[in-house]
XYZ file of C-alpha atoms in Angstrom:
312
model
C 2.648 -37.215 -45.336
C 4.957 -36.922 -42.413
C 3.657 -38.592 -39.317
C 2.369 -36.213 -36.646
C 2.920 -36.808 -32.982
C 0.449 -36.479 -30.126
C 2.145 -34.855 -27.175
C 1.501 -35.531 -23.519
C 0.045 -32.574 -21.710
C 3.054 -30.542 -20.695
C 3.039 -27.972 -17.951
C 5.464 -25.765 -19.834
C 2.874 -25.194 -22.561
C 0.965 -22.323 -21.072
C -0.882 -21.264 -24.191
C -4.516 -21.913 -23.360
C -7.830 -20.388 -24.256
C -8.062 -16.988 -22.613
C -11.826 -16.849 -22.183
C -12.911 -17.065 -18.573
C -14.436 -20.492 -19.069
C -11.117 -22.203 -19.792
C -8.364 -20.346 -17.979
C -8.061 -22.775 -15.083
C -4.704 -24.223 -14.055
C -4.800 -27.666 -12.429
C -2.857 -27.880 -9.171
C -2.511 -25.771 -6.002
C -4.482 -28.119 -3.812
C -4.933 -27.123 -0.198
C -3.489 -29.178 2.624
C -7.010 -30.413 3.375
C -8.490 -33.349 1.495
C -10.196 -31.080 -1.016
C -9.744 -28.075 -3.276
C -8.703 -24.514 -2.620
C -11.415 -23.081 -4.898
C -14.149 -24.050 -7.337
C -11.824 -23.026 -10.144
C -9.278 -25.480 -8.760
C -11.853 -28.278 -8.720
C -13.015 -27.618 -12.297
C -9.436 -27.395 -13.527
C -8.447 -30.709 -11.996
C -11.515 -32.582 -13.243
C -12.409 -30.982 -16.567
C -11.473 -32.273 -20.049
C -7.807 -31.844 -20.922
C -6.110 -30.197 -23.866
C -4.497 -32.368 -26.548
C -1.327 -31.274 -28.368
C -0.254 -32.366 -31.855
C 2.777 -31.505 -33.996
C 2.072 -30.917 -37.689
C 4.346 -30.089 -40.630
C 2.817 -26.863 -41.954
C 3.863 -27.588 -45.544
C 2.252 -31.026 -45.572
C -0.804 -30.686 -43.332
C -2.246 -33.667 -41.453
C -5.347 -35.593 -40.528
C -5.584 -35.822 -36.737
C -7.924 -37.929 -34.630
C -8.733 -37.027 -31.038
C -9.240 -39.630 -28.290
C -13.009 -39.017 -28.627
C -13.014 -39.750 -32.347
C -13.101 -36.208 -33.708
C -11.181 -35.891 -36.972
C -9.318 -32.653 -37.738
C -8.321 -32.278 -41.390
C -5.609 -29.652 -41.806
C -4.587 -28.883 -45.410
C -1.067 -28.127 -46.535
C 0.067 -24.517 -46.136
C -2.941 -23.736 -43.967
C -1.393 -21.055 -41.744
C 0.097 -17.594 -41.811
C 1.675 -15.492 -39.104
C -0.293 -12.573 -37.703
C 1.674 -10.372 -40.133
C 0.318 -12.580 -42.978
C 3.606 -14.348 -43.723
C 3.379 -17.998 -44.860
C 4.255 -20.517 -42.154
C 6.707 -23.380 -42.683
C 8.108 -25.918 -40.271
C 6.428 -27.490 -37.271
C 3.154 -26.128 -35.923
C 1.576 -27.137 -32.602
C -2.159 -27.776 -32.800
C -3.965 -27.394 -29.464
C -7.302 -29.190 -29.477
C -10.030 -30.069 -26.999
C -13.402 -31.631 -27.853
C -16.466 -31.904 -25.633
C -19.589 -33.980 -26.282
C -21.034 -34.971 -22.906
C -23.015 -32.655 -20.653
C -20.774 -33.640 -17.753
C -17.676 -32.407 -19.591
C -19.497 -29.225 -20.620
C -20.186 -28.511 -16.954
C -16.666 -29.324 -15.757
C -15.235 -27.126 -18.521
C -17.878 -24.456 -17.814
C -18.730 -24.373 -21.520
C -22.542 -24.178 -21.382
C -24.720 -24.554 -24.456
C -26.462 -21.191 -24.466
C -26.565 -18.200 -26.763
C -25.122 -14.828 -25.860
C -28.540 -13.768 -24.518
C -28.686 -16.839 -22.246
C -31.170 -18.912 -24.277
C -30.395 -22.659 -24.372
C -29.361 -24.536 -27.509
C -28.987 -28.217 -28.337
C -25.378 -29.189 -28.997
C -23.834 -31.639 -31.427
C -20.412 -31.111 -29.877
C -18.000 -28.360 -28.872
C -14.313 -28.003 -29.620
C -11.403 -25.657 -29.026
C -8.594 -25.220 -31.542
C -5.489 -23.078 -31.706
C -2.404 -23.202 -33.949
C 0.894 -22.045 -32.455
C 4.482 -21.690 -33.619
C 7.315 -20.247 -31.520
C 4.801 -19.266 -28.833
C 2.865 -17.149 -31.346
C -0.715 -17.849 -32.370
C -1.267 -18.320 -36.092
C -4.021 -17.364 -38.528
C -5.759 -19.480 -41.136
C -4.414 -18.528 -44.532
C -6.798 -16.950 -47.065
C -8.820 -19.491 -49.063
C -7.925 -22.282 -46.644
C -10.211 -24.189 -44.328
C -9.962 -26.755 -41.542
C -12.655 -29.433 -41.530
C -13.623 -30.962 -38.191
C -15.691 -34.170 -38.322
C -17.675 -34.584 -35.090
C -19.164 -38.030 -34.399
C -22.962 -37.812 -34.254
C -24.439 -38.882 -30.946
C -28.015 -40.025 -31.363
C -30.157 -39.082 -34.365
C -28.638 -36.702 -36.967
C -30.044 -33.189 -36.686
C -30.214 -31.242 -39.938
C -30.806 -27.976 -38.032
C -27.255 -27.834 -36.664
C -25.477 -24.530 -37.266
C -21.920 -23.317 -36.770
C -21.457 -21.213 -33.637
C -18.411 -19.604 -32.080
C -17.854 -18.536 -28.490
C -17.228 -14.884 -27.740
C -15.761 -15.388 -24.290
C -17.907 -13.916 -21.547
C -20.800 -13.182 -23.921
C -21.572 -16.808 -24.917
C -22.211 -18.465 -28.285
C -23.085 -16.551 -31.451
C -23.577 -17.682 -35.030
C -20.297 -17.846 -36.923
C -19.930 -15.316 -39.711
C -18.250 -17.721 -42.160
C -18.119 -21.235 -40.694
C -20.782 -23.791 -41.655
C -21.970 -27.225 -40.505
C -23.153 -30.069 -42.735
C -23.924 -33.766 -42.228
C -21.790 -36.558 -43.657
C -24.267 -39.419 -43.615
C -21.777 -42.071 -44.722
C -19.386 -41.194 -41.885
C -22.237 -40.410 -39.451
C -20.669 -37.099 -38.465
C -21.243 -33.365 -38.460
C -18.673 -31.584 -40.603
C -17.725 -28.213 -39.165
C -16.044 -26.217 -41.959
C -13.834 -23.596 -40.359
C -12.734 -20.736 -42.612
C -11.191 -18.460 -40.008
C -10.075 -18.470 -36.398
C -11.765 -16.293 -33.821
C -10.445 -12.817 -33.081
C -8.113 -12.328 -31.292
C -6.363 -15.494 -32.436
C -4.219 -15.465 -29.268
C -7.326 -16.629 -27.376
C -7.865 -19.633 -29.612
C -11.261 -20.593 -31.046
C -14.158 -22.302 -29.279
C -16.685 -23.678 -31.763
C -19.988 -25.518 -31.417
C -22.373 -27.354 -33.736
C -25.776 -26.339 -32.392
C -29.477 -26.419 -33.092
C -30.448 -22.876 -32.080
C -34.189 -23.368 -32.677
C -34.835 -26.612 -30.752
C -36.083 -24.938 -27.563
C -38.314 -22.467 -29.413
C -41.003 -25.172 -29.475
C -41.452 -24.705 -25.713
C -42.866 -21.645 -23.931
C -40.285 -19.925 -21.774
C -40.677 -18.889 -18.159
C -38.747 -17.327 -15.309
C -37.013 -19.876 -13.093
C -35.689 -18.715 -9.736
C -33.112 -20.855 -7.929
C -32.797 -19.994 -4.236
C -29.825 -21.293 -2.221
C -30.578 -22.173 1.390
C -26.916 -21.950 2.412
C -24.859 -18.919 3.331
C -22.539 -18.502 0.353
C -20.114 -16.054 1.932
C -16.557 -17.265 1.507
C -17.513 -19.939 -1.010
C -16.891 -20.322 -4.712
C -20.081 -21.614 -6.323
C -21.890 -22.147 -9.597
C -25.334 -23.314 -10.656
C -26.207 -25.263 -13.801
C -29.280 -26.733 -15.493
C -28.571 -30.120 -17.094
C -31.471 -31.074 -19.375
C -32.754 -34.639 -19.508
C -32.465 -36.533 -22.827
C -31.223 -33.392 -24.600
C -27.557 -32.548 -25.130
C -27.847 -29.170 -23.454
C -26.476 -27.639 -20.256
C -26.736 -23.998 -19.199
C -24.970 -21.947 -16.550
C -27.344 -19.907 -14.393
C -25.563 -16.858 -13.043
C -26.152 -15.170 -9.707
C -28.558 -12.243 -9.586
C -28.378 -9.117 -7.446
C -30.318 -10.612 -4.541
C -28.154 -13.732 -4.163
C -30.604 -15.946 -6.032
C -30.018 -17.477 -9.460
C -32.642 -16.297 -11.976
C -33.069 -17.795 -15.448
C -35.481 -16.209 -17.911
C -35.305 -18.799 -20.706
C -36.482 -21.917 -18.862
C -38.496 -24.154 -21.266
C -41.818 -25.072 -19.657
C -42.544 -28.784 -19.494
C -38.971 -30.046 -19.858
C -37.176 -31.938 -17.114
C -33.666 -31.134 -15.976
C -31.399 -31.434 -12.968
C -30.234 -28.345 -11.111
C -26.588 -28.879 -10.195
C -25.387 -26.548 -7.445
C -21.690 -26.960 -6.669
C -19.377 -25.028 -4.406
C -16.067 -25.207 -2.588
C -16.138 -23.834 0.934
C -13.532 -24.281 3.664
C -11.585 -26.568 1.319
C -14.586 -28.871 1.037
C -16.461 -29.795 -2.120
C -20.207 -29.503 -1.580
C -22.982 -30.044 -4.099
C -26.632 -30.845 -4.662
C -28.452 -32.491 -7.562
C -32.106 -31.432 -7.730
C -34.283 -32.971 -10.487
C -37.181 -30.778 -11.579
C -39.777 -30.446 -14.304
C -40.031 -26.781 -15.243
C -43.361 -25.059 -14.603
C -44.444 -21.427 -14.947
C -42.679 -18.943 -12.632
C -41.020 -21.741 -10.698
C -38.974 -21.332 -7.507
C -36.512 -24.066 -6.548
C -34.751 -24.340 -3.195
C -31.087 -25.361 -3.433
C -29.104 -27.022 -0.684
C -25.388 -27.697 -1.102
C -24.437 -28.606 2.444
C -23.641 -32.203 1.527
C -19.910 -32.806 1.314
C -18.809 -34.936 -1.620
C -15.667 -36.486 -2.950
C -14.708 -35.695 -6.528
C -15.513 -39.274 -7.460
C -19.023 -39.124 -5.997
C -19.736 -35.794 -7.663
C -18.568 -37.013 -11.076
C -20.482 -40.269 -10.705
C -23.721 -38.367 -10.147
C -22.878 -35.896 -12.890
C -22.029 -38.624 -15.428
C -25.415 -40.214 -14.765
C -26.990 -37.104 -16.322
C -25.330 -37.632 -19.731
């Protein structure tokens, strides 16, 4: 098997996932000691894409810096017009395991209806040749081995991200456990449509939170948010789950799937006047709970990430 090469992240490669959660471009800092927008901050601090070159006729076994193994068989790809692919193919890959990276990538672990799920790991994959996205050939599959963090969970299922709508169960992909390798094996039989957007996938337990009654949680910012880019997240304690709570019509942040009795930290982050501001509010969820948010504290990127990493 011909050796594959891991490429440094190159600015000229502009093929990235097109869903709103991963379309950030790192750079364009303001002249102030901060960021020009929240998107700018997330882009600069989120997990980075990895690039690999693979001989299409031979396939390859790739290993990411986080220990994810991507097994690509020989002759795995076709063009979008269903022609066999030969020559060198670029594999774009990004894997996410920690809640901190999920937040910085804005890839929350929640279903399309907003309900939380417990994650065994997320990844993005895209195959490209001559600036054109490729398809998986019929009867081929890519196997992704995700290192298991904690106790193996037999309830993990294969999910795919639909862009703005969130995670849904994959029509064909499946997840199994390899006990000898202590990993989840995500068997991928097709890329997401459209293939130009790449494929975000997730091994998830979709039933974990059903053991807890759900309530309405209302997050109320005390600051004036005009002119600020901001987001609000729930980072659950001792569970690999993080959800994005979106703004409601009245300027508050309502969440209708909050599991009663569980503890989490409400992370409220914004960029205003070129300053990064954030708050970390630990709570234990109770029925019909209201939580006051305050993000007036200025933070450096290092301080924010230090506090965020402590939640992993």
